[in-house]
Amino acid sequence: MREIDSSIITETIADLCVRANTRLSPEQEQAVIRASAEEISPTGRAVLSDIRENLETAVRKGLPICQDTGMTVVFLEVGQDVHIDGEPLEDAVNEGVGQGYKKGWLRKSVVSDPLDRINTGDNTPAVIHTRIVPGDRIRITVMPKGFGSENTSALKMLKPSDGEQGVEDFVVEAVLKGAPNACAPVVVGVGIGGTFEKAAMLSKEALRTAAGVRHRKTRYADLEKRILDRIKDSGIGPMGLGGIETVLDVHIREYPTHIAGLPAAVNICCYADRIAEKTI
Amino acid sequence: MEERKRITLPLTKETIGGLHAGDRLLLNGKMYVARDAAHQRFHEALEQGKTLPFDPDGAVIYYMGPAPAPPGEIIGSAGPTTSHRMDAYTPELLDLGLAGMIGKGARTAPVLDSIVRNKAVYMAAVGGAGALLQDRITSVRTVCYEDLGAEALREIEVEDFPVTVVVDSAGNDLYKTEPAKFAGAWKKLRGDEE
């Protein structure tokens, strides 16, 4: 049994909130650079050039990449041989989010009630997904999720007879509808299988995959590639202003499902697929 | 990079008449900043027969809710938000003289019709370029609705603020015309490679 004080979780979360919002992962930045080199539309190239300049400005001035610093999604993979001392785990996480959004001068975009809509003032609560895993460490991943892209996400309970083609068509249609408002070039997370909520969760988890990494199963890797090509064929382009760089990458995660169902979810993220993680 | 036209705000009808969809502009001067909640309050004020808290004549509204200003800065990251959420409130503002809007994403038909009828213009700033756009803002003043925080009505002054004309006063709409030009282009390119 390893003891971890909750204050370490709070500090780590606070730092990860700031890091995720101010710089992209090297893989994600490379994906943006590749897109800007390969775009054929002049307007699209100009947009991507502004996006690259923005990434440099954010680092130089210590500012968030985007003013929508998101609702904070936190993934916790907690080793089953860990004991957490101090605060309740979720309180420790939320305290970290509050501290990070304050010290990083990040925008507070969370309202306390979806209908009353009063800003909570510190971007809490986070959306926390906890899994118990083997080991004596905690892997913490912070994903600030902007709502320009979150609003364009979709889920459909397909029929088994819809098959692989049905999933492909559903995902492509959702992305083509959403891409201009989702700050294309987008990153697409796809969840296939499980139940209603499991499919949504898989699509969110898929956005954690590093740019350029293909699914380890050939069938799904090929499906990722077909979806990517069809979205690029659309001509929607960066910010919906025309071109081929509508999407940076497509990542699929699948799970066993019921004999009667084929749930499919698509979670869309803007070019700034912001992720920071640390294992403590 | 093609040339960008320098434009001074507020916009006159003459200036707007000379702008065409696809023009890349550098805006200089004053504009208002308002998004969802401020627009709802504009609408409520008009419904109650009150006047707007700003003079819409010739004005430009930027759909944006900034991040807080860090020490030494006058504002935080300041990129555009999705425009169509403001569509329900936009035609009545255009009818009162609003000349231009800056945001991101396509607009719905009632807004497009109102843009043509009122000879206005819709411009897009690059979404997710909050740090770059922040760098072009030289002054910030909160006009009202301070309780709305990031959504308060602000007046900002900008220097060489980069935007693209996406819907001009004749109704040309880049969100409709441009993707069509590049549809199938990638298929052809990868076909050539295979």
Coordinates of C-alpha atoms in Angstrom, one line a residue:
Chain A
M1 CA 0.0 0.0 0.0
R2 CA 1.4 3.4 -1.0
E3 CA 0.2 6.6 0.7
I4 CA -0.3 9.7 -1.5
D5 CA -1.4 12.9 0.1
S6 CA -4.4 14.6 -1.6
S7 CA -2.5 17.9 -1.7
I8 CA -0.1 16.3 -4.3
I9 CA -3.1 15.5 -6.5
T10 CA -4.3 19.1 -6.2
E11 CA -1.0 20.6 -7.1
T12 CA -0.5 18.3 -10.0
I13 CA -4.0 19.1 -11.4
A14 CA -3.4 22.8 -11.1
D15 CA -0.1 22.6 -13.1
L16 CA -1.7 20.3 -15.7
C17 CA -4.6 22.8 -16.3
V18 CA -2.1 25.6 -17.0
R19 CA 0.2 23.4 -19.2
A20 CA -2.7 21.9 -21.3
N21 CA -4.1 25.4 -22.0
T22 CA -0.9 27.2 -23.0
R23 CA 0.8 24.7 -25.3
L24 CA 0.0 21.7 -27.5
S25 CA 1.7 18.4 -27.3
P26 CA 4.7 18.1 -29.8
E27 CA 2.7 15.5 -31.8
Q28 CA -0.3 17.8 -32.1
E29 CA 1.8 20.8 -33.0
Q30 CA 3.5 18.7 -35.7
A31 CA 0.1 17.8 -37.1
V32 CA -0.8 21.5 -37.4
I33 CA 2.6 22.2 -39.1
R34 CA 2.0 19.3 -41.6
A35 CA -1.5 20.6 -42.4
S36 CA -0.2 24.1 -43.0
A37 CA 2.5 22.7 -45.4
E38 CA 0.0 20.5 -47.3
E39 CA -3.0 22.8 -47.6
I40 CA -3.8 23.8 -51.2
S41 CA -6.4 26.5 -50.6
P42 CA -4.9 30.1 -50.2
T43 CA -7.5 31.0 -47.6
G44 CA -6.9 27.7 -45.8
R45 CA -3.2 28.3 -45.8
A46 CA -3.7 31.8 -44.4
V47 CA -5.9 30.4 -41.6
L48 CA -3.3 27.7 -40.7
S49 CA -0.5 30.3 -40.8
D50 CA -2.5 32.4 -38.3
I51 CA -3.0 29.3 -36.1
R52 CA 0.8 28.6 -36.1
E53 CA 1.5 32.2 -35.2
N54 CA -1.1 31.9 -32.5
L55 CA 0.7 28.9 -31.0
E56 CA 3.9 30.9 -30.9
T57 CA 2.2 34.0 -29.4
A58 CA 0.6 31.9 -26.7
V59 CA 4.0 30.5 -25.6
R60 CA 5.8 33.8 -25.9
K61 CA 3.2 35.7 -23.8
G62 CA 2.2 32.9 -21.5
L63 CA -1.4 33.1 -22.7
P64 CA -4.0 30.4 -23.3
I65 CA -4.0 29.1 -26.9
C66 CA -7.8 29.8 -27.0
Q67 CA -9.9 32.0 -24.7
D68 CA -12.3 29.0 -24.4
T69 CA -10.2 27.2 -21.8
G70 CA -13.0 24.6 -21.6
M71 CA -14.8 22.6 -19.1
T72 CA -12.1 20.6 -17.4
V73 CA -12.3 16.8 -18.1
V74 CA -10.0 14.9 -15.8
F75 CA -9.1 11.2 -16.2
L76 CA -7.8 9.4 -13.1
E77 CA -6.3 6.0 -13.3
V78 CA -5.8 5.1 -9.7
G79 CA -3.6 2.1 -8.8
Q80 CA -5.5 -0.3 -6.5
D81 CA -2.5 -0.3 -4.1
V82 CA -2.7 3.5 -3.5
H83 CA -4.3 5.0 -0.4
I84 CA -5.2 8.7 -0.6
D85 CA -4.7 10.7 2.6
G86 CA -6.3 14.0 3.3
E87 CA -9.2 15.5 1.3
P88 CA -11.8 13.3 -0.6
L89 CA -10.4 12.6 -4.0
E90 CA -13.0 14.6 -6.0
D91 CA -12.6 17.6 -3.7
A92 CA -8.8 17.5 -4.2
V93 CA -9.3 17.4 -8.0
N94 CA -11.7 20.4 -8.0
E95 CA -9.5 22.4 -5.8
G96 CA -6.6 21.8 -8.3
V97 CA -8.9 23.0 -11.1
G98 CA -9.8 26.1 -9.2
Q99 CA -6.2 26.9 -8.4
G100 CA -5.0 26.2 -11.9
Y101 CA -7.6 28.4 -13.6
K102 CA -6.8 31.2 -11.2
K103 CA -3.0 31.1 -11.5
G104 CA -3.1 30.5 -15.2
W105 CA -5.5 33.4 -15.9
L106 CA -7.8 30.9 -17.7
R107 CA -11.4 31.7 -18.4
K108 CA -14.0 30.4 -16.1
S109 CA -16.7 29.0 -18.3
V110 CA -18.7 26.7 -16.0
V111 CA -22.2 27.4 -14.8
S112 CA -23.6 25.9 -11.6
D113 CA -26.8 24.6 -13.1
P114 CA -27.6 24.0 -16.8
L115 CA -30.9 26.0 -16.5
D116 CA -30.1 28.6 -13.9
R117 CA -26.7 29.3 -15.6
I118 CA -24.9 31.1 -12.8
N119 CA -21.1 31.1 -13.3
T120 CA -19.3 29.2 -10.5
G121 CA -16.4 31.6 -10.8
D122 CA -13.5 29.0 -10.6
N123 CA -14.3 26.6 -13.5
T124 CA -15.4 23.9 -11.2
P125 CA -16.7 21.3 -11.0
A126 CA -14.6 19.3 -13.4
V127 CA -16.0 16.2 -15.2
I128 CA -14.0 13.4 -13.5
H129 CA -13.6 9.9 -14.9
T130 CA -11.9 7.5 -12.4
R131 CA -10.8 4.0 -13.1
I132 CA -9.2 1.6 -10.6
V133 CA -6.2 -0.1 -12.3
P134 CA -3.4 -2.4 -11.0
G135 CA -0.3 -0.8 -9.4
D136 CA 0.5 1.8 -6.8
R137 CA 0.6 5.0 -8.9
I138 CA -2.0 7.5 -10.1
R139 CA -2.0 8.6 -13.8
I140 CA -3.7 12.0 -14.1
T141 CA -4.8 13.4 -17.5
V142 CA -6.3 16.9 -17.9
M143 CA -8.3 17.6 -21.1
P144 CA -9.8 21.2 -21.2
K145 CA -12.7 20.7 -23.6
G146 CA -13.9 23.8 -25.5
F147 CA -17.6 23.9 -26.4
G148 CA -17.3 25.2 -30.0
S149 CA -16.4 21.6 -30.9
E150 CA -18.1 19.8 -28.0
N151 CA -21.5 21.2 -29.2
T152 CA -21.0 19.5 -32.6
S153 CA -20.6 16.0 -31.2
A154 CA -23.2 13.2 -31.7
L155 CA -24.3 9.8 -30.7
K156 CA -26.5 7.3 -32.5
M157 CA -27.8 3.8 -31.5
L158 CA -27.3 2.1 -34.9
K159 CA -28.7 -1.3 -35.7
P160 CA -26.3 -4.3 -36.1
S161 CA -27.4 -4.5 -39.7
D162 CA -26.1 -0.9 -40.3
G163 CA -22.6 -2.4 -39.9
E164 CA -19.2 -0.9 -40.5
Q165 CA -20.6 1.2 -43.4
G166 CA -23.4 2.6 -41.1
V167 CA -20.8 3.7 -38.5
E168 CA -18.6 5.3 -41.2
D169 CA -21.5 7.2 -42.7
F170 CA -22.8 8.4 -39.3
V171 CA -19.3 9.7 -38.3
V172 CA -18.6 11.4 -41.6
E173 CA -22.0 13.1 -41.6
A174 CA -21.6 14.4 -38.0
V175 CA -18.2 15.8 -38.7
L176 CA -19.1 17.5 -42.0
K177 CA -22.1 19.1 -40.3
G178 CA -20.0 20.3 -37.3
A179 CA -16.5 21.1 -38.7
P180 CA -17.0 24.7 -39.7
N181 CA -18.2 25.7 -36.2
A182 CA -15.8 23.3 -34.5
C183 CA -12.7 25.3 -35.5
A184 CA -11.5 22.9 -38.3
P185 CA -9.0 21.3 -38.8
V186 CA -10.7 19.1 -36.2
V187 CA -9.6 15.9 -34.4
V188 CA -12.2 13.2 -34.3
G189 CA -12.7 10.7 -31.5
V190 CA -15.0 7.7 -32.4
G191 CA -16.5 5.2 -29.9
I192 CA -18.1 2.0 -31.2
G193 CA -19.9 -0.5 -29.1
G194 CA -20.6 -0.9 -25.4
T195 CA -23.8 0.8 -24.2
F196 CA -25.2 4.3 -24.8
E197 CA -22.8 6.0 -22.2
K198 CA -19.9 3.6 -22.9
A199 CA -19.8 4.7 -26.6
A200 CA -19.7 8.4 -25.6
M201 CA -17.0 7.7 -23.1
L202 CA -14.9 5.7 -25.7
S203 CA -15.2 8.6 -28.1
K204 CA -13.9 11.0 -25.5
E205 CA -11.1 8.6 -24.6
A206 CA -10.2 8.3 -28.3
L207 CA -9.2 12.0 -28.2
R208 CA -6.4 11.1 -25.8
T209 CA -4.6 9.3 -28.6
A210 CA -1.5 11.1 -29.9
A211 CA -1.8 12.5 -33.4
G212 CA -0.5 10.1 -36.1
V213 CA -1.0 6.9 -34.0
R214 CA -3.2 4.4 -35.9
H215 CA -5.4 1.7 -34.3
R216 CA -3.5 -1.5 -33.6
K217 CA -6.2 -3.6 -35.4
T218 CA -6.0 -3.4 -39.2
R219 CA -9.8 -3.2 -39.6
Y220 CA -10.1 -0.2 -37.3
A221 CA -7.0 1.5 -38.7
D222 CA -8.4 1.2 -42.2
L223 CA -11.8 2.6 -41.0
E224 CA -9.9 5.5 -39.4
K225 CA -8.2 6.2 -42.7
R226 CA -11.4 6.0 -44.8
I227 CA -13.2 8.4 -42.5
L228 CA -10.2 10.8 -42.6
D229 CA -10.1 10.7 -46.4
R230 CA -13.9 11.3 -46.8
I231 CA -13.8 14.3 -44.5
K232 CA -10.8 15.7 -46.4
D233 CA -12.7 15.1 -49.7
S234 CA -15.5 17.4 -48.5
G235 CA -13.5 20.6 -49.3
I236 CA -14.7 22.2 -46.1
G237 CA -11.2 23.2 -45.1
P238 CA -9.7 25.2 -42.2
M239 CA -12.5 27.1 -40.4
G240 CA -14.9 26.0 -43.1
L241 CA -13.4 28.4 -45.6
G242 CA -12.4 25.8 -48.2
G243 CA -9.5 23.4 -48.6
I244 CA -8.4 19.9 -47.9
E245 CA -7.2 20.2 -44.3
T246 CA -10.6 19.7 -42.6
V247 CA -9.3 17.1 -40.2
L248 CA -6.0 16.4 -38.5
D249 CA -6.7 12.9 -37.3
V250 CA -9.4 10.3 -36.6
H251 CA -9.1 7.9 -33.6
I252 CA -11.4 4.9 -32.9
R253 CA -11.9 3.0 -29.7
E254 CA -14.2 0.0 -29.6
Y255 CA -15.7 -2.2 -26.9
P256 CA -17.9 -5.4 -26.9
T257 CA -21.6 -4.7 -27.2
H258 CA -25.0 -6.4 -27.1
I259 CA -26.4 -8.7 -29.8
A260 CA -29.1 -6.2 -30.5
G261 CA -27.0 -3.0 -30.8
L262 CA -24.3 -1.0 -32.5
P263 CA -23.8 2.2 -30.5
A264 CA -21.6 4.8 -32.2
A265 CA -20.4 8.1 -30.8
V266 CA -18.4 10.9 -32.3
N267 CA -16.7 13.5 -30.1
I268 CA -15.2 16.4 -32.1
C269 CA -12.3 18.5 -30.9
C270 CA -10.9 21.6 -32.5
Y271 CA -7.2 21.7 -33.8
A272 CA -6.2 22.4 -30.2
D273 CA -6.7 18.9 -28.8
R274 CA -5.3 20.0 -25.4
I275 CA -4.0 17.3 -23.2
A276 CA -1.5 17.2 -20.3
E277 CA -0.8 14.3 -18.1
K278 CA 1.5 13.2 -15.3
T279 CA 1.9 10.0 -13.3
I280 CA 2.5 10.4 -9.6
Chain B
M1 CA 0.4 35.8 -48.5
E2 CA -2.0 38.0 -50.4
E3 CA -2.4 41.6 -49.5
R4 CA -4.6 42.6 -46.6
K5 CA -6.7 45.8 -46.8
R6 CA -6.5 48.3 -43.9
I7 CA -9.9 49.4 -42.8
T8 CA -10.9 52.1 -40.2
L9 CA -13.8 51.6 -37.9
P10 CA -16.7 52.4 -37.5
L11 CA -17.8 51.3 -40.9
T12 CA -19.4 53.6 -43.4
K13 CA -21.9 52.4 -46.1
E14 CA -19.2 53.3 -48.7
T15 CA -16.6 51.2 -47.0
I16 CA -19.0 48.2 -46.7
G17 CA -20.0 48.6 -50.4
G18 CA -16.3 48.1 -51.3
L19 CA -15.8 44.9 -49.3
H20 CA -16.1 41.5 -51.0
A21 CA -16.4 38.0 -49.6
G22 CA -12.8 36.7 -49.4
D23 CA -11.1 40.0 -48.8
R24 CA -8.6 39.8 -46.0
L25 CA -8.7 42.9 -43.8
L26 CA -6.8 44.5 -41.0
L27 CA -9.2 46.4 -38.8
N28 CA -8.2 49.6 -36.9
G29 CA -10.4 51.5 -34.5
K30 CA -13.2 50.8 -32.0
M31 CA -15.6 47.9 -31.8
Y32 CA -17.9 46.3 -29.3
V33 CA -17.5 42.9 -27.7
A34 CA -20.7 40.9 -26.9
R35 CA -21.8 37.3 -26.9
D36 CA -24.7 35.1 -25.8
A37 CA -25.8 36.7 -22.5
A38 CA -25.3 40.3 -23.6
H39 CA -27.3 39.7 -26.7
Q40 CA -30.1 38.3 -24.6
R41 CA -30.1 41.5 -22.6
F42 CA -30.1 43.7 -25.8
H43 CA -33.2 41.8 -26.9
E44 CA -34.9 42.2 -23.5
A45 CA -34.2 45.9 -23.5
L46 CA -35.7 46.3 -26.9
E47 CA -38.7 44.3 -26.0
Q48 CA -39.3 46.6 -23.0
G49 CA -39.1 49.6 -25.3
K50 CA -35.7 50.7 -23.9
T51 CA -32.7 51.8 -25.9
L52 CA -29.5 49.7 -26.3
P53 CA -26.6 50.5 -24.1
F54 CA -24.5 51.4 -27.2
D55 CA -25.1 53.2 -30.4
P56 CA -25.5 50.5 -33.1
D57 CA -25.2 53.0 -36.0
G58 CA -22.1 51.9 -38.0
A59 CA -20.9 49.8 -35.1
V60 CA -19.2 46.4 -35.3
I61 CA -19.8 43.7 -32.7
Y62 CA -17.2 41.1 -32.1
Y63 CA -18.6 37.8 -30.7
M64 CA -16.0 37.0 -28.0
G65 CA -15.7 36.3 -24.3
P66 CA -12.1 36.9 -23.2
A67 CA -9.9 35.1 -20.8
P68 CA -8.9 37.2 -17.7
A69 CA -6.0 39.6 -18.2
P70 CA -2.8 38.4 -16.7
P71 CA -0.5 40.9 -14.9
G72 CA 0.9 43.4 -17.4
E73 CA -1.8 42.7 -20.0
I74 CA -5.0 44.6 -20.6
I75 CA -7.0 41.5 -21.7
G76 CA -6.5 37.7 -21.9
S77 CA -6.8 35.5 -25.0
A78 CA -9.5 36.9 -27.2
G79 CA -10.6 34.7 -30.1
P80 CA -14.1 34.5 -31.7
T81 CA -16.9 32.3 -30.5
T82 CA -19.4 30.5 -32.8
S83 CA -21.7 33.1 -34.3
H84 CA -24.9 31.2 -35.0
R85 CA -25.9 31.2 -31.4
M86 CA -26.4 35.0 -31.8
D87 CA -28.6 34.6 -34.9
A88 CA -31.9 34.9 -33.1
Y89 CA -30.9 38.4 -31.9
T90 CA -29.0 39.6 -35.0
P91 CA -31.7 40.8 -37.5
E92 CA -33.2 43.3 -35.1
L93 CA -29.7 44.8 -34.4
L94 CA -29.0 45.1 -38.1
D95 CA -32.3 46.8 -38.6
L96 CA -31.2 49.4 -36.0
G97 CA -28.0 50.2 -37.9
L98 CA -25.4 47.6 -36.8
A99 CA -22.9 47.5 -39.7
G100 CA -20.8 44.5 -39.0
M101 CA -20.2 41.4 -37.0
I102 CA -17.0 39.4 -36.3
G103 CA -17.3 35.7 -35.3
K104 CA -16.8 32.3 -36.7
G105 CA -19.0 29.8 -38.6
A106 CA -21.9 30.1 -41.0
R107 CA -25.1 32.1 -40.3
T108 CA -28.7 31.1 -40.8
A109 CA -30.9 32.4 -43.6
P110 CA -32.7 35.2 -41.6
V111 CA -29.3 36.7 -40.8
L112 CA -28.1 36.4 -44.3
D113 CA -31.2 38.1 -45.6
S114 CA -30.9 40.9 -43.1
I115 CA -27.2 41.5 -44.0
V116 CA -28.2 42.1 -47.6
R117 CA -31.3 44.2 -46.7
N118 CA -29.3 46.4 -44.4
K119 CA -26.1 46.5 -46.5
A120 CA -24.0 45.1 -43.6
V121 CA -21.0 42.7 -43.5
Y122 CA -20.0 39.6 -41.6
M123 CA -16.4 38.9 -41.0
A124 CA -14.6 35.9 -39.5
A125 CA -11.6 35.9 -37.2
V126 CA -9.6 32.7 -36.9
G127 CA -11.2 30.5 -34.3
G128 CA -8.8 29.3 -31.6
A129 CA -6.3 32.1 -32.4
G130 CA -7.0 33.8 -29.0
A131 CA -3.4 34.7 -28.2
L132 CA -2.7 36.2 -31.6
L133 CA -5.9 38.3 -31.6
Q134 CA -5.2 39.5 -28.0
D135 CA -1.9 40.8 -29.3
R136 CA -3.8 43.3 -31.6
I137 CA -6.1 44.8 -28.9
T138 CA -4.8 48.1 -27.6
S139 CA -7.5 49.2 -25.2
V140 CA -10.4 47.7 -23.3
R141 CA -13.4 49.4 -21.5
T142 CA -16.3 47.6 -19.9
V143 CA -19.5 49.4 -21.1
C144 CA -22.1 47.5 -18.9
Y145 CA -23.4 44.1 -17.7
E146 CA -20.3 43.7 -15.6
D147 CA -22.1 41.0 -13.6
L148 CA -21.8 38.8 -16.7
G149 CA -18.0 38.5 -16.3
A150 CA -16.4 37.3 -19.6
E151 CA -19.8 38.0 -21.2
A152 CA -20.0 41.7 -20.2
L153 CA -20.5 44.3 -23.0
R154 CA -17.0 45.8 -23.7
E155 CA -15.6 48.4 -26.1
I156 CA -12.2 47.6 -27.4
E157 CA -9.7 49.4 -29.7
V158 CA -7.8 47.3 -32.2
E159 CA -4.7 47.7 -34.4
D160 CA -4.3 45.7 -37.5
F161 CA -6.8 43.1 -36.3
P162 CA -6.9 40.3 -38.9
V163 CA -10.3 39.2 -40.3
T164 CA -11.7 37.8 -43.5
V165 CA -15.0 39.0 -45.1
V166 CA -17.1 35.9 -45.2
V167 CA -20.5 37.4 -46.1
D168 CA -20.5 40.7 -48.0
S169 CA -23.4 43.2 -48.5
A170 CA -24.4 41.5 -51.7
G171 CA -24.9 38.2 -49.8
N172 CA -21.9 36.3 -51.2
D173 CA -21.2 33.6 -48.5
L174 CA -17.8 32.0 -48.4
Y175 CA -19.1 29.1 -46.2
K176 CA -21.2 28.2 -49.3
T177 CA -18.9 29.0 -52.1
E178 CA -15.4 27.9 -50.9
P179 CA -15.9 24.3 -49.8
A180 CA -17.6 23.6 -53.1
K181 CA -14.4 24.7 -54.9
F182 CA -12.3 22.2 -53.0
A183 CA -14.8 19.3 -52.9
G184 CA -13.0 16.3 -54.3
A185 CA -9.6 18.0 -54.5
W186 CA -8.1 15.6 -51.9
K187 CA -9.6 12.6 -53.7
K188 CA -7.8 13.7 -56.9
L189 CA -4.6 14.3 -55.0
R190 CA -4.5 10.9 -53.3
G191 CA -5.7 9.3 -56.5
D192 CA -2.6 10.7 -58.2
E193 CA -0.4 9.3 -55.5
E194 CA -1.8 5.8 -55.6

